[in-house]
PDB file of C-alpha atoms in Angstrom:
ATOM      1  CA  GLN A 225      16.288   1.968   7.052  1.00 57.00           C
ATOM      2  CA  GLN A 226      14.016   3.427   4.408  1.00 65.00           C
ATOM      3  CA  GLN A 227      14.351   1.255   1.341  1.00 89.00           C
ATOM      4  CA  VAL A 228      12.234   3.449  -0.942  1.00 95.00           C
ATOM      5  CA  LYS A 229      12.725   7.197  -0.775  1.00 96.00           C
ATOM      6  CA  GLN A 230      10.062   9.412  -2.330  1.00 97.00           C
ATOM      7  CA  SER A 231      10.137  13.112  -3.124  1.00 97.00           C
ATOM      8  CA  PRO A 232       8.756  15.674  -2.919  1.00 97.00           C
ATOM      9  CA  GLN A 233       6.537  15.371   0.142  1.00 96.00           C
ATOM     10  CA  SER A 234       4.016  17.725  -1.382  1.00 97.00           C
ATOM     11  CA  LEU A 235       3.476  19.306  -4.755  1.00 97.00           C
ATOM     12  CA  ILE A 236       1.174  22.018  -6.050  1.00 98.00           C
ATOM     13  CA  VAL A 237       0.599  22.507  -9.763  1.00 97.00           C
ATOM     14  CA  GLN A 238      -1.852  24.340 -11.940  1.00 97.00           C
ATOM     15  CA  LYS A 239      -4.392  22.493 -14.065  1.00 97.00           C
ATOM     16  CA  GLY A 240      -2.686  21.269 -17.211  1.00 97.00           C
ATOM     17  CA  GLY A 241       0.729  21.117 -15.563  1.00 97.00           C
ATOM     18  CA  ILE A 242       2.922  18.009 -15.428  1.00 97.00           C
ATOM     19  CA  PRO A 243       3.710  17.032 -11.843  1.00 98.00           C
ATOM     20  CA  ILE A 244       6.691  14.707 -11.455  1.00 98.00           C
ATOM     21  CA  ILE A 245       7.176  12.493  -8.410  1.00 98.00           C
ATOM     22  CA  ASN A 246      10.485  10.738  -7.893  1.00 98.00           C
ATOM     23  CA  CYS A 247      11.457   7.587  -6.048  1.00 98.00           C
ATOM     24  CA  ALA A 248      14.768   5.907  -5.364  1.00 98.00           C
ATOM     25  CA  TYR A 249      15.307   2.409  -4.077  1.00 96.00           C
ATOM     26  CA  GLU A 250      18.209   0.571  -2.491  1.00 93.00           C
ATOM     27  CA  ASN A 251      17.460  -3.113  -2.806  1.00 90.00           C
ATOM     28  CA  THR A 252      18.568  -4.337  -6.235  1.00 89.00           C
ATOM     29  CA  ALA A 253      16.422  -7.437  -5.774  1.00 86.00           C
ATOM     30  CA  PHE A 254      13.277  -5.340  -6.230  1.00 88.00           C
ATOM     31  CA  ASP A 255      11.710  -6.222  -9.555  1.00 86.00           C
ATOM     32  CA  TYR A 256       8.215  -4.748  -9.461  1.00 89.00           C
ATOM     33  CA  PHE A 257       7.507  -1.051  -9.030  1.00 93.00           C
ATOM     34  CA  PRO A 258       3.877   0.043  -8.709  1.00 93.00           C
ATOM     35  CA  TRP A 259       2.422   3.472  -8.083  1.00 96.00           C
ATOM     36  CA  TYR A 260      -0.675   3.866  -5.937  1.00 96.00           C
ATOM     37  CA  GLN A 261      -3.140   6.738  -5.704  1.00 97.00           C
ATOM     38  CA  GLN A 262      -5.006   7.372  -2.489  1.00 97.00           C
ATOM     39  CA  PHE A 263      -7.917   9.736  -1.906  1.00 96.00           C
ATOM     40  CA  PRO A 264      -8.930  10.778   1.623  1.00 92.00           C
ATOM     41  CA  GLY A 265     -10.919   8.059   3.361  1.00 89.00           C
ATOM     42  CA  LYS A 266     -10.069   5.480   0.722  1.00 92.00           C
ATOM     43  CA  GLY A 267      -7.539   2.708   0.393  1.00 94.00           C
ATOM     44  CA  PRO A 268      -4.694   2.984  -2.111  1.00 96.00           C
ATOM     45  CA  ALA A 269      -5.587   2.088  -5.692  1.00 94.00           C
ATOM     46  CA  LEU A 270      -3.051   0.796  -8.202  1.00 92.00           C
ATOM     47  CA  LEU A 271      -2.378   3.387 -10.864  1.00 95.00           C
ATOM     48  CA  ILE A 272       0.385   1.951 -12.994  1.00 94.00           C
ATOM     49  CA  ALA A 273       3.309  -0.413 -12.508  1.00 93.00           C
ATOM     50  CA  ILE A 274       6.606  -1.195 -14.209  1.00 93.00           C
ATOM     51  CA  ARG A 275       9.187  -3.930 -14.208  1.00 89.00           C
ATOM     52  CA  PRO A 276      12.930  -3.276 -14.701  1.00 88.00           C
ATOM     53  CA  ASP A 277      13.063  -4.711 -18.217  1.00 90.00           C
ATOM     54  CA  VAL A 278      11.475  -1.540 -19.649  1.00 93.00           C
ATOM     55  CA  SER A 279      12.498   2.098 -19.237  1.00 95.00           C
ATOM     56  CA  GLU A 280       9.095   3.698 -19.697  1.00 96.00           C
ATOM     57  CA  LYS A 281       5.443   2.774 -19.475  1.00 96.00           C
ATOM     58  CA  LYS A 282       2.416   4.896 -20.315  1.00 96.00           C
ATOM     59  CA  GLU A 283      -1.184   4.394 -19.326  1.00 95.00           C
ATOM     60  CA  GLY A 284      -3.437   7.241 -20.290  1.00 96.00           C
ATOM     61  CA  ARG A 285      -2.088  10.445 -18.743  1.00 97.00           C
ATOM     62  CA  PHE A 286       0.238   8.567 -16.398  1.00 97.00           C
ATOM     63  CA  THR A 287       3.818   7.660 -17.324  1.00 97.00           C
ATOM     64  CA  ILE A 288       6.478   5.842 -15.343  1.00 96.00           C
ATOM     65  CA  SER A 289      10.114   6.401 -16.230  1.00 96.00           C
ATOM     66  CA  PHE A 290      12.560   3.824 -14.894  1.00 96.00           C
ATOM     67  CA  ASN A 291      16.347   4.079 -14.583  1.00 95.00           C
ATOM     68  CA  LYS A 292      17.731   0.754 -13.437  1.00 94.00           C
ATOM     69  CA  SER A 293      21.374   1.848 -13.196  1.00 94.00           C
ATOM     70  CA  ALA A 294      20.459   4.822 -11.018  1.00 96.00           C
ATOM     71  CA  LYS A 295      17.892   2.787  -9.066  1.00 96.00           C
ATOM     72  CA  GLN A 296      15.316   5.491  -9.628  1.00 97.00           C
ATOM     73  CA  PHE A 297      11.843   5.714 -11.052  1.00 97.00           C
ATOM     74  CA  SER A 298       9.382   8.533 -11.452  1.00 98.00           C
ATOM     75  CA  LEU A 299       5.729   9.224 -12.157  1.00 98.00           C
ATOM     76  CA  HIS A 300       4.655  11.924 -14.602  1.00 98.00           C
ATOM     77  CA  ILE A 301       1.044  13.045 -14.821  1.00 98.00           C
ATOM     78  CA  MET A 302       0.273  14.716 -18.141  1.00 97.00           C
ATOM     79  CA  ASP A 303      -2.375  17.430 -18.408  1.00 97.00           C
ATOM     80  CA  SER A 304      -3.087  17.212 -14.683  1.00 97.00           C
ATOM     81  CA  GLN A 305      -6.633  17.874 -13.504  1.00 97.00           C
ATOM     82  CA  PRO A 306      -8.080  18.938 -10.135  1.00 97.00           C
ATOM     83  CA  GLY A 307      -9.475  15.407  -9.835  1.00 97.00           C
ATOM     84  CA  ASP A 308      -5.890  14.112  -9.732  1.00 97.00           C
ATOM     85  CA  SER A 309      -5.432  15.803  -6.351  1.00 98.00           C
ATOM     86  CA  ALA A 310      -4.546  12.900  -4.065  1.00 97.00           C
ATOM     87  CA  THR A 311      -1.643  11.271  -2.286  1.00 97.00           C
ATOM     88  CA  TYR A 312       0.628   9.219  -4.511  1.00 98.00           C
ATOM     89  CA  PHE A 313       2.790   6.387  -3.247  1.00 97.00           C
ATOM     90  CA  CYS A 314       5.561   4.604  -5.048  1.00 97.00           C
ATOM     91  CA  ALA A 315       6.326   1.081  -3.957  1.00 94.00           C
ATOM     92  CA  ALA A 316       8.660  -1.784  -4.709  1.00 92.00           C
ATOM     93  CA  SER A 317       8.631  -5.492  -4.185  1.00 87.00           C
ATOM     94  CA  ILE A 318      10.354  -8.731  -5.025  1.00 81.00           C
ATOM     95  CA  GLU A 319       7.885 -10.484  -7.262  1.00 73.00           C
ATOM     96  CA  SER A 320       7.869 -14.133  -6.387  1.00 60.00           C
ATOM     97  CA  GLY A 321       5.975 -17.228  -7.271  1.00 50.00           C
ATOM     98  CA  GLY A 322       2.599 -17.235  -5.637  1.00 47.00           C
ATOM     99  CA  SER A 323       0.233 -14.374  -5.333  1.00 42.00           C
ATOM    100  CA  ASN A 324       0.701 -11.508  -2.965  1.00 48.00           C
ATOM    101  CA  TYR A 325       4.007 -10.060  -1.925  1.00 67.00           C
ATOM    102  CA  LYS A 326       5.508  -7.605   0.480  1.00 81.00           C
ATOM    103  CA  LEU A 327       5.221  -4.036  -0.802  1.00 88.00           C
ATOM    104  CA  THR A 328       7.736  -1.491   0.476  1.00 91.00           C
ATOM    105  CA  PHE A 329       6.205   1.955   0.122  1.00 94.00           C
ATOM    106  CA  GLY A 330       7.645   5.420  -0.174  1.00 96.00           C
ATOM    107  CA  LYS A 331       6.351   7.996   2.297  1.00 95.00           C
ATOM    108  CA  GLY A 332       3.923   9.505  -0.211  1.00 96.00           C
ATOM    109  CA  THR A 333       3.465  12.773  -2.106  1.00 97.00           C
ATOM    110  CA  LEU A 334       0.441  14.969  -1.553  1.00 97.00           C
ATOM    111  CA  LEU A 335      -0.448  16.405  -4.942  1.00 98.00           C
ATOM    112  CA  THR A 336      -2.726  19.413  -5.271  1.00 98.00           C
ATOM    113  CA  VAL A 337      -3.857  20.480  -8.731  1.00 98.00           C
ATOM    114  CA  ASN A 338      -5.346  23.958  -8.699  1.00 97.00           C
ATOM    115  CA  PRO A 339      -8.083  24.804 -11.208  1.00 95.00           C
TER     116      PRO A 339
ATOM    117  CA  LYS B  31     -17.327  -8.146  -8.460  1.00 65.00           C
ATOM    118  CA  ALA B  32     -17.197  -6.848  -4.899  1.00 78.00           C
ATOM    119  CA  GLY B  33     -13.948  -5.294  -3.754  1.00 92.00           C
ATOM    120  CA  VAL B  34     -11.984  -5.946  -0.608  1.00 96.00           C
ATOM    121  CA  THR B  35     -14.229  -5.388   2.393  1.00 97.00           C
ATOM    122  CA  GLN B  36     -12.863  -4.366   5.747  1.00 98.00           C
ATOM    123  CA  THR B  37     -14.897  -4.166   8.926  1.00 97.00           C
ATOM    124  CA  PRO B  38     -15.398  -2.196  10.981  1.00 97.00           C
ATOM    125  CA  ARG B  39     -14.544   1.079   9.241  1.00 97.00           C
ATOM    126  CA  TYR B  40     -13.916   2.933  12.480  1.00 97.00           C
ATOM    127  CA  LEU B  41     -12.996   1.762  15.940  1.00 96.00           C
ATOM    128  CA  ILE B  42     -12.160   3.494  19.206  1.00 98.00           C
ATOM    129  CA  LYS B  43     -10.425   1.449  21.874  1.00 98.00           C
ATOM    130  CA  THR B  44      -8.791   2.147  25.212  1.00 98.00           C
ATOM    131  CA  ARG B  45      -5.148   1.505  25.983  1.00 98.00           C
ATOM    132  CA  GLY B  46      -4.582  -2.037  27.163  1.00 97.00           C
ATOM    133  CA  GLN B  47      -7.570  -3.473  25.327  1.00 98.00           C
ATOM    134  CA  GLN B  48      -7.352  -5.785  22.369  1.00 98.00           C
ATOM    135  CA  VAL B  49      -8.972  -5.446  18.967  1.00 98.00           C
ATOM    136  CA  THR B  50      -9.837  -7.693  16.038  1.00 98.00           C
ATOM    137  CA  LEU B  51     -10.155  -6.379  12.506  1.00 98.00           C
ATOM    138  CA  SER B  52     -11.688  -8.299   9.630  1.00 98.00           C
ATOM    139  CA  CYS B  53     -10.930  -8.457   5.923  1.00 98.00           C
ATOM    140  CA  SER B  54     -12.903 -10.216   3.200  1.00 97.00           C
ATOM    141  CA  PRO B  55     -10.848 -10.466   0.005  1.00 95.00           C
ATOM    142  CA  ILE B  56     -12.147 -10.243  -3.526  1.00 94.00           C
ATOM    143  CA  SER B  57     -13.869 -13.483  -4.492  1.00 92.00           C
ATOM    144  CA  GLY B  58     -11.268 -15.942  -5.758  1.00 89.00           C
ATOM    145  CA  HIS B  59      -8.335 -14.167  -4.150  1.00 90.00           C
ATOM    146  CA  ARG B  60      -6.461 -16.435  -1.790  1.00 90.00           C
ATOM    147  CA  SER B  61      -3.764 -14.102  -0.562  1.00 89.00           C
ATOM    148  CA  VAL B  62      -4.314 -11.367   1.985  1.00 93.00           C
ATOM    149  CA  SER B  63      -1.804  -8.839   3.243  1.00 93.00           C
ATOM    150  CA  TRP B  64      -2.140  -6.302   6.030  1.00 96.00           C
ATOM    151  CA  TYR B  65      -0.552  -2.864   6.241  1.00 97.00           C
ATOM    152  CA  GLN B  66      -0.471  -0.151   8.878  1.00 97.00           C
ATOM    153  CA  GLN B  67      -0.684   3.441   7.662  1.00 97.00           C
ATOM    154  CA  THR B  68       0.309   6.354   9.906  1.00 95.00           C
ATOM    155  CA  PRO B  69       1.246   9.951   9.052  1.00 90.00           C
ATOM    156  CA  GLY B  70       4.736   9.491  10.463  1.00 87.00           C
ATOM    157  CA  GLN B  71       5.711   6.048   9.195  1.00 89.00           C
ATOM    158  CA  GLY B  72       3.575   5.825   6.076  1.00 91.00           C
ATOM    159  CA  LEU B  73       2.457   2.407   4.865  1.00 95.00           C
ATOM    160  CA  GLN B  74       4.174  -0.475   6.592  1.00 94.00           C
ATOM    161  CA  PHE B  75       3.768  -4.170   5.878  1.00 93.00           C
ATOM    162  CA  LEU B  76       2.416  -6.235   8.758  1.00 95.00           C
ATOM    163  CA  PHE B  77       1.986  -9.758   7.389  1.00 92.00           C
ATOM    164  CA  GLU B  78       0.736 -11.826   4.490  1.00 91.00           C
ATOM    165  CA  TYR B  79      -1.406 -14.942   4.484  1.00 92.00           C
ATOM    166  CA  PHE B  80      -1.901 -17.449   1.695  1.00 89.00           C
ATOM    167  CA  SER B  81      -3.962 -20.602   2.007  1.00 89.00           C
ATOM    168  CA  GLU B  82      -4.322 -20.100   5.761  1.00 93.00           C
ATOM    169  CA  THR B  83      -0.534 -19.891   6.259  1.00 92.00           C
ATOM    170  CA  GLN B  84       1.464 -16.821   7.194  1.00 91.00           C
ATOM    171  CA  ARG B  85       4.098 -16.482   4.478  1.00 86.00           C
ATOM    172  CA  ASN B  86       5.661 -13.128   5.310  1.00 85.00           C
ATOM    173  CA  LYS B  87       5.859 -10.981   8.399  1.00 90.00           C
ATOM    174  CA  GLY B  88       6.901  -7.381   8.817  1.00 91.00           C
ATOM    175  CA  ASN B  89       8.824  -5.820  11.651  1.00 92.00           C
ATOM    176  CA  PHE B  90       6.058  -5.447  14.217  1.00 96.00           C
ATOM    177  CA  PRO B  91       5.890  -6.695  17.813  1.00 96.00           C
ATOM    178  CA  GLY B  92       4.210  -9.950  18.690  1.00 96.00           C
ATOM    179  CA  ARG B  93       1.133  -8.034  19.883  1.00 97.00           C
ATOM    180  CA  PHE B  94       0.167  -7.936  16.233  1.00 98.00           C
ATOM    181  CA  SER B  95      -1.111 -11.243  14.942  1.00 97.00           C
ATOM    182  CA  GLY B  96      -3.365 -12.517  12.247  1.00 97.00           C
ATOM    183  CA  ARG B  97      -4.992 -15.539  10.758  1.00 97.00           C
ATOM    184  CA  GLN B  98      -6.714 -16.632   7.604  1.00 97.00           C
ATOM    185  CA  PHE B  99      -9.705 -18.884   7.308  1.00 97.00           C
ATOM    186  CA  SER B 100     -10.461 -21.560   4.730  1.00 95.00           C
ATOM    187  CA  ASN B 101     -12.674 -19.109   2.809  1.00 94.00           C
ATOM    188  CA  SER B 102      -9.661 -16.723   2.562  1.00 94.00           C
ATOM    189  CA  ARG B 103     -11.184 -14.182   4.938  1.00 97.00           C
ATOM    190  CA  SER B 104      -8.585 -12.835   7.301  1.00 97.00           C
ATOM    191  CA  GLU B 105      -8.510 -11.255  10.715  1.00 98.00           C
ATOM    192  CA  MET B 106      -5.789  -9.347  12.460  1.00 98.00           C
ATOM    193  CA  ASN B 107      -5.585  -8.919  16.184  1.00 98.00           C
ATOM    194  CA  VAL B 108      -3.742  -6.356  18.242  1.00 98.00           C
ATOM    195  CA  SER B 109      -3.433  -7.089  21.934  1.00 96.00           C
ATOM    196  CA  THR B 110      -2.555  -4.715  24.768  1.00 97.00           C
ATOM    197  CA  LEU B 111      -3.228  -1.655  22.655  1.00 98.00           C
ATOM    198  CA  GLU B 112      -0.903   1.319  22.871  1.00 97.00           C
ATOM    199  CA  LEU B 113      -1.560   4.912  21.840  1.00 97.00           C
ATOM    200  CA  GLY B 114       0.919   4.456  19.010  1.00 96.00           C
ATOM    201  CA  ASP B 115      -1.240   1.733  17.490  1.00 97.00           C
ATOM    202  CA  SER B 116      -3.678   4.402  16.313  1.00 97.00           C
ATOM    203  CA  ALA B 117      -3.591   4.088  12.552  1.00 97.00           C
ATOM    204  CA  LEU B 118      -5.422   3.133   9.406  1.00 97.00           C
ATOM    205  CA  TYR B 119      -5.142  -0.623   8.956  1.00 98.00           C
ATOM    206  CA  LEU B 120      -5.357  -1.700   5.351  1.00 97.00           C
ATOM    207  CA  CYS B 121      -5.929  -5.108   3.876  1.00 96.00           C
ATOM    208  CA  ALA B 122      -4.990  -6.069   0.327  1.00 94.00           C
ATOM    209  CA  SER B 123      -5.842  -9.189  -1.627  1.00 92.00           C
ATOM    210  CA  SER B 124      -4.548 -10.757  -4.791  1.00 87.00           C
ATOM    211  CA  THR B 125      -4.835 -13.918  -6.813  1.00 78.00           C
ATOM    212  CA  PRO B 126      -2.127 -16.457  -7.708  1.00 67.00           C
ATOM    213  CA  GLY B 127      -0.031 -15.480 -10.691  1.00 66.00           C
ATOM    214  CA  VAL B 128      -1.243 -11.881 -10.695  1.00 68.00           C
ATOM    215  CA  THR B 129       0.979  -9.335  -9.011  1.00 71.00           C
ATOM    216  CA  GLU B 130      -1.589  -6.580  -8.580  1.00 82.00           C
ATOM    217  CA  ALA B 131      -2.831  -6.126  -5.033  1.00 87.00           C
ATOM    218  CA  PHE B 132      -6.234  -4.582  -4.371  1.00 91.00           C
ATOM    219  CA  PHE B 133      -6.708  -2.625  -1.177  1.00 95.00           C
ATOM    220  CA  GLY B 134      -9.781  -2.212   0.980  1.00 96.00           C
ATOM    221  CA  GLN B 135     -10.840   1.133   2.448  1.00 96.00           C
ATOM    222  CA  GLY B 136      -9.227   0.302   5.735  1.00 97.00           C
ATOM    223  CA  THR B 137     -10.199   0.314   9.394  1.00 98.00           C
ATOM    224  CA  ARG B 138      -9.416   3.512  11.254  1.00 97.00           C
ATOM    225  CA  LEU B 139      -8.340   2.511  14.774  1.00 98.00           C
ATOM    226  CA  THR B 140      -8.071   5.151  17.446  1.00 98.00           C
ATOM    227  CA  VAL B 141      -6.565   4.213  20.798  1.00 98.00           C
ATOM    228  CA  VAL B 142      -7.369   6.576  23.668  1.00 97.00           C
TER     229      VAL B 142
END
């Protein structure tokens, strides 16, 4: 049972475009929703994260939109650049006391930004 | 501050063998999690250790095990390797009270 569904699988945009990656979750206990960026040969790096008490969060060119009632969240990349070409993963977890937690990942979106 | 260090970076093993992977967390981080990444299944949680105790475990067979040492370094072991164990194994560390998890570059395991 896939608890976090991510779409699309791949995405090609032109430089300056605004790619949008969508995720949907099932477990209403999830309360932390990070996005990770992964380049070939590297581990995932945290890009931006949101908690369900806000509907939108911006960090630089990256924006997360969150719809709690629909159990959906999405990543928008403004003014995309060729250097943004990477695989993007959404994830969800139940934030708990203590430090690390179990992340449930989407299957990933391979983004290509053409110059 | 050094990041999460995983060794070795690449490993080739034969079916039936066992393998041990190592993870050194960021200094001060006491929690270490392990994930398996494959093209078909994506990133899947293996287990999490905090203060030398396994706190969470994913849905993997008992051939997958791990441990954490008093200095927070962690190892994971896979026994009786199968072809399907070929994957990128990622380690992530974090510190108490901070949700963000930092990943290492991973160990690429190939089982032949």
